[in-house]
mmCIF file of N, CA and C in Angstrom:
data_model
loop_
_atom_site.group_PDB
_atom_site.id
_atom_site.type_symbol
_atom_site.label_atom_id
_atom_site.label_comp_id
_atom_site.label_asym_id
_atom_site.label_seq_id
_atom_site.Cartn_x
_atom_site.Cartn_y
_atom_site.Cartn_z
ATOM 1 N N MET A 1 -68.863 -58.398 22.557
ATOM 2 C CA MET A 1 -68.654 -59.659 23.313
ATOM 3 C C MET A 1 -67.122 -60.025 22.446
ATOM 4 N N THR A 2 -67.306 -59.011 21.301
ATOM 5 C CA THR A 2 -65.959 -59.702 20.164
ATOM 6 C C THR A 2 -64.946 -58.847 20.967
ATOM 7 N N HIS A 3 -65.000 -57.709 21.149
ATOM 8 C CA HIS A 3 -64.069 -56.934 21.643
ATOM 9 C C HIS A 3 -63.247 -57.439 23.209
ATOM 10 N N HIS A 4 -64.275 -57.882 23.956
ATOM 11 C CA HIS A 4 -63.888 -58.636 25.103
ATOM 12 C C HIS A 4 -63.417 -59.654 24.894
ATOM 13 N N ARG A 5 -63.432 -60.490 23.971
ATOM 14 C CA ARG A 5 -62.670 -61.756 23.652
ATOM 15 C C ARG A 5 -61.377 -61.297 23.496
ATOM 16 N N ILE A 6 -61.274 -60.343 22.441
ATOM 17 C CA ILE A 6 -59.631 -60.059 22.089
ATOM 18 C C ILE A 6 -59.051 -59.741 23.383
ATOM 19 N N TRP A 7 -59.736 -58.748 24.028
ATOM 20 C CA TRP A 7 -59.145 -58.242 25.347
ATOM 21 C C TRP A 7 -58.680 -59.367 25.876
ATOM 22 N N ARG A 8 -59.256 -60.498 26.057
ATOM 23 C CA ARG A 8 -58.883 -61.423 26.897
ATOM 24 C C ARG A 8 -57.722 -62.310 26.187
ATOM 25 N N LEU A 9 -57.860 -62.521 24.935
ATOM 26 C CA LEU A 9 -56.973 -63.043 24.001
ATOM 27 C C LEU A 9 -55.361 -62.576 24.254
ATOM 28 N N ARG A 10 -55.448 -61.298 24.242
ATOM 29 C CA ARG A 10 -54.232 -60.836 24.313
ATOM 30 C C ARG A 10 -53.623 -60.670 25.298
ATOM 31 N N ASN A 11 -54.507 -60.782 26.598
ATOM 32 C CA ASN A 11 -53.873 -60.870 28.070
ATOM 33 C C ASN A 11 -53.689 -62.031 28.271
ATOM 34 N N ARG A 12 -54.360 -63.103 27.506
ATOM 35 C CA ARG A 12 -53.786 -65.044 27.802
ATOM 36 C C ARG A 12 -52.317 -64.546 26.984
ATOM 37 N N HIS A 13 -52.064 -63.839 26.031
ATOM 38 C CA HIS A 13 -50.843 -64.158 24.991
ATOM 39 C C HIS A 13 -50.037 -63.884 25.808
ATOM 40 N N ARG A 14 -49.895 -62.512 26.255
ATOM 41 C CA ARG A 14 -48.613 -61.666 27.118
ATOM 42 C C ARG A 14 -48.647 -62.917 28.504
ATOM 43 N N GLU A 15 -49.656 -63.539 28.981
ATOM 44 C CA GLU A 15 -49.303 -64.087 30.220
ATOM 45 C C GLU A 15 -48.627 -65.205 29.534
ATOM 46 N N LEU A 16 -48.748 -65.983 29.049
ATOM 47 C CA LEU A 16 -48.423 -66.921 28.680
ATOM 48 C C LEU A 16 -46.766 -66.632 27.900
ATOM 49 N N ASP A 17 -46.558 -65.540 27.292
ATOM 50 C CA ASP A 17 -45.037 -65.255 27.001
ATOM 51 C C ASP A 17 -44.482 -64.589 28.537
ATOM 52 N N ARG A 18 -44.988 -64.628 29.251
ATOM 53 C CA ARG A 18 -44.387 -64.180 30.906
ATOM 54 C C ARG A 18 -43.921 -65.733 31.511
ATOM 55 N N LEU A 19 -44.658 -66.551 31.443
ATOM 56 C CA LEU A 19 -44.726 -67.916 31.587
ATOM 57 C C LEU A 19 -43.300 -68.506 31.002
ATOM 58 N N ILE A 20 -43.432 -68.430 29.457
ATOM 59 C CA ILE A 20 -42.078 -69.081 29.076
ATOM 60 C C ILE A 20 -40.862 -68.005 29.433
ATOM 61 N N ARG A 21 -41.015 -66.807 29.429
ATOM 62 C CA ARG A 21 -39.874 -65.838 29.999
ATOM 63 C C ARG A 21 -39.186 -66.697 31.539
ATOM 64 N N GLN A 22 -40.250 -66.773 32.425
ATOM 65 C CA GLN A 22 -40.262 -67.075 33.370
ATOM 66 C C GLN A 22 -39.450 -68.807 33.531
ATOM 67 N N GLU A 23 -39.729 -69.703 32.817
ATOM 68 C CA GLU A 23 -39.591 -71.103 32.550
ATOM 69 C C GLU A 23 -38.154 -71.017 32.251
ATOM 70 N N GLN A 24 -37.737 -70.662 31.161
ATOM 71 C CA GLN A 24 -36.620 -70.052 30.520
ATOM 72 C C GLN A 24 -35.226 -69.656 31.664
ATOM 73 N N ARG A 25 -35.699 -69.083 32.549
ATOM 74 C CA ARG A 25 -35.040 -68.087 33.470
ATOM 75 C C ARG A 25 -34.356 -69.132 34.223
ATOM 76 N N LYS A 26 -35.186 -70.387 34.729
ATOM 77 C CA LYS A 26 -35.087 -71.458 35.606
ATOM 78 C C LYS A 26 -33.188 -72.249 35.409
ATOM 79 N N PRO A 27 -32.719 -72.474 36.166
ATOM 80 C CA PRO A 27 -31.406 -73.196 35.809
ATOM 81 C C PRO A 27 -31.510 -74.385 35.406
ATOM 82 N N ASN A 28 -32.648 -75.090 35.359
ATOM 83 C CA ASN A 28 -32.829 -76.831 34.919
ATOM 84 C C ASN A 28 -34.279 -76.439 34.307
ATOM 85 N N ALA A 29 -34.407 -75.609 33.237
ATOM 86 C CA ALA A 29 -35.870 -75.221 32.570
ATOM 87 C C ALA A 29 -36.271 -76.514 32.484
ATOM 88 N N ASP A 30 -37.600 -76.854 32.035
ATOM 89 C CA ASP A 30 -37.867 -77.749 31.400
ATOM 90 C C ASP A 30 -38.520 -77.469 30.244
ATOM 91 N N ALA A 31 -37.873 -77.962 28.994
ATOM 92 C CA ALA A 31 -37.993 -78.282 27.991
ATOM 93 C C ALA A 31 -39.481 -78.288 27.263
ATOM 94 N N LEU A 32 -39.700 -79.511 28.034
ATOM 95 C CA LEU A 32 -41.667 -79.822 27.557
ATOM 96 C C LEU A 32 -42.510 -78.815 27.915
ATOM 97 N N VAL A 33 -42.188 -78.210 29.334
ATOM 98 C CA VAL A 33 -42.665 -77.054 29.857
ATOM 99 C C VAL A 33 -42.756 -75.981 28.546
ATOM 100 N N ILE A 34 -41.989 -75.854 28.479
ATOM 101 C CA ILE A 34 -41.999 -74.610 27.448
ATOM 102 C C ILE A 34 -42.235 -75.027 26.072
ATOM 103 N N GLN A 35 -42.094 -75.818 25.462
ATOM 104 C CA GLN A 35 -42.601 -76.175 24.216
ATOM 105 C C GLN A 35 -44.243 -76.114 24.770
ATOM 106 N N ASP A 36 -44.571 -76.755 25.371
ATOM 107 C CA ASP A 36 -46.244 -76.311 25.640
ATOM 108 C C ASP A 36 -46.655 -74.986 25.677
ATOM 109 N N LEU A 37 -45.792 -74.355 26.856
ATOM 110 C CA LEU A 37 -46.611 -72.905 26.665
ATOM 111 C C LEU A 37 -46.309 -72.247 25.147
ATOM 112 N N LYS A 38 -45.330 -72.341 24.572
ATOM 113 C CA LYS A 38 -45.012 -72.203 22.884
ATOM 114 C C LYS A 38 -46.130 -72.511 22.427
ATOM 115 N N ARG A 39 -46.639 -73.668 22.398
ATOM 116 C CA ARG A 39 -47.715 -74.244 21.360
ATOM 117 C C ARG A 39 -49.049 -73.481 21.874
ATOM 118 N N ARG A 40 -49.009 -73.542 23.047
ATOM 119 C CA ARG A 40 -50.734 -72.772 23.580
ATOM 120 C C ARG A 40 -50.521 -71.099 23.391
ATOM 121 N N LYS A 41 -49.420 -70.716 23.433
ATOM 122 C CA LYS A 41 -49.155 -69.588 22.812
ATOM 123 C C LYS A 41 -49.699 -69.180 21.658
ATOM 124 N N LEU A 42 -49.335 -69.968 20.590
ATOM 125 C CA LEU A 42 -49.164 -70.076 19.143
ATOM 126 C C LEU A 42 -50.582 -70.618 19.179
ATOM 127 N N GLN A 43 -51.392 -71.051 19.944
ATOM 128 C CA GLN A 43 -52.822 -71.432 19.350
ATOM 129 C C GLN A 43 -53.671 -70.092 20.284
ATOM 130 N N VAL A 44 -53.169 -69.385 20.980
ATOM 131 C CA VAL A 44 -54.011 -68.322 21.319
ATOM 132 C C VAL A 44 -53.961 -67.115 20.433
ATOM 133 N N LYS A 45 -52.418 -66.965 19.686
ATOM 134 C CA LYS A 45 -52.233 -66.028 18.561
ATOM 135 C C LYS A 45 -53.188 -66.619 17.425
ATOM 136 N N ASP A 46 -53.019 -67.401 16.787
ATOM 137 C CA ASP A 46 -54.223 -67.888 15.926
ATOM 138 C C ASP A 46 -55.590 -67.534 16.041
ATOM 139 N N GLU A 47 -55.868 -67.542 17.691
ATOM 140 C CA GLU A 47 -57.589 -67.475 17.714
ATOM 141 C C GLU A 47 -57.332 -66.052 17.630
ATOM 142 N N LEU A 48 -56.488 -65.358 18.402
ATOM 143 C CA LEU A 48 -56.189 -63.588 17.987
ATOM 144 C C LEU A 48 -56.750 -63.013 16.967
ATOM 145 N N PHE A 49 -56.098 -63.868 16.108
ATOM 146 C CA PHE A 49 -56.035 -63.100 14.375
ATOM 147 C C PHE A 49 -57.238 -63.301 14.127
ATOM 148 N N LEU A 50 -57.876 -64.402 13.968
ATOM 149 C CA LEU A 50 -59.399 -64.974 13.592
ATOM 150 C C LEU A 50 -59.919 -64.064 14.272
ATOM 151 N N ALA A 51 -60.171 -63.775 15.692
ATOM 152 C CA ALA A 51 -60.849 -62.798 16.148
ATOM 153 C C ALA A 51 -61.022 -61.318 16.146
ATOM 154 N N GLU A 52 -59.924 -61.010 15.601
ATOM 155 C CA GLU A 52 -59.786 -59.289 15.226
ATOM 156 C C GLU A 52 -60.115 -59.154 13.569
ATOM 157 N N ALA A 53 -59.755 -60.402 12.815
ATOM 158 C CA ALA A 53 -60.256 -60.539 11.573
ATOM 159 C C ALA A 53 -61.640 -60.431 11.062
ATOM 160 N N GLY A 54 -62.222 -60.897 12.404
ATOM 161 C CA GLY A 54 -63.722 -60.444 12.665
ATOM 162 C C GLY A 54 -64.139 -59.533 12.619
ATOM 163 N N LEU A 55 -63.607 -58.294 12.730
ATOM 164 C CA LEU A 55 -64.147 -57.200 13.033
ATOM 165 C C LEU A 55 -63.632 -56.619 11.679
ATOM 166 N N VAL A 56 -63.345 -56.831 11.116
ATOM 167 C CA VAL A 56 -62.564 -55.532 9.932
ATOM 168 C C VAL A 56 -63.701 -55.962 8.737
ATOM 169 N N PRO A 57 -64.305 -55.112 8.644
ATOM 170 C CA PRO A 57 -65.275 -55.032 7.843
ATOM 171 C C PRO A 57 -65.007 -55.398 6.160
ATOM 172 N N VAL A 58 -65.709 -56.342 5.481
ATOM 173 C CA VAL A 58 -65.033 -56.650 4.221
ATOM 174 C C VAL A 58 -65.922 -56.338 2.941
ATOM 175 N N THR A 59 -65.559 -55.296 2.435
ATOM 176 C CA THR A 59 -66.267 -54.793 0.964
ATOM 177 C C THR A 59 -66.094 -55.206 0.069
ATOM 178 N N ILE A 60 -67.302 -55.762 -1.254
ATOM 179 C CA ILE A 60 -66.937 -56.258 -2.214
ATOM 180 C C ILE A 60 -67.621 -55.280 -3.493
ATOM 181 N N ARG A 61 -66.643 -54.751 -4.071
ATOM 182 C CA ARG A 61 -67.211 -54.010 -5.199
ATOM 183 C C ARG A 61 -67.341 -54.481 -6.507
ATOM 184 N N MET A 62 -68.420 -54.331 -6.805
ATOM 185 C CA MET A 62 -68.513 -55.550 -8.260
ATOM 186 C C MET A 62 -68.744 -54.133 -9.039
ATOM 187 N N SER A 63 -67.835 -54.336 -10.429
ATOM 188 C CA SER A 63 -67.779 -53.586 -11.481
ATOM 189 C C SER A 63 -68.738 -53.829 -12.730
ATOM 190 N N HIS A 64 -69.356 -52.886 -13.129
ATOM 191 C CA HIS A 64 -70.127 -52.972 -13.926
ATOM 192 C C HIS A 64 -69.650 -52.759 -15.452
ATOM 193 N N ALA A 65 -69.444 -53.514 -15.993
ATOM 194 C CA ALA A 65 -68.418 -53.165 -17.401
ATOM 195 C C ALA A 65 -69.647 -52.759 -18.662
#
């Protein structure tokens, strides 16, 4: 399930990046649309970071003095 979620988030991140570039290429690009897309892309990036961090096992070593 987590791998599927990461895959979906990566695809969404790429799609938002594509939409940002597409809007920026327009002669009269809408700055508010670009700002919203960038905000959504950053949210997806944060979700992706958290999802990927959950895949990394955490090892705690206790030293015996």
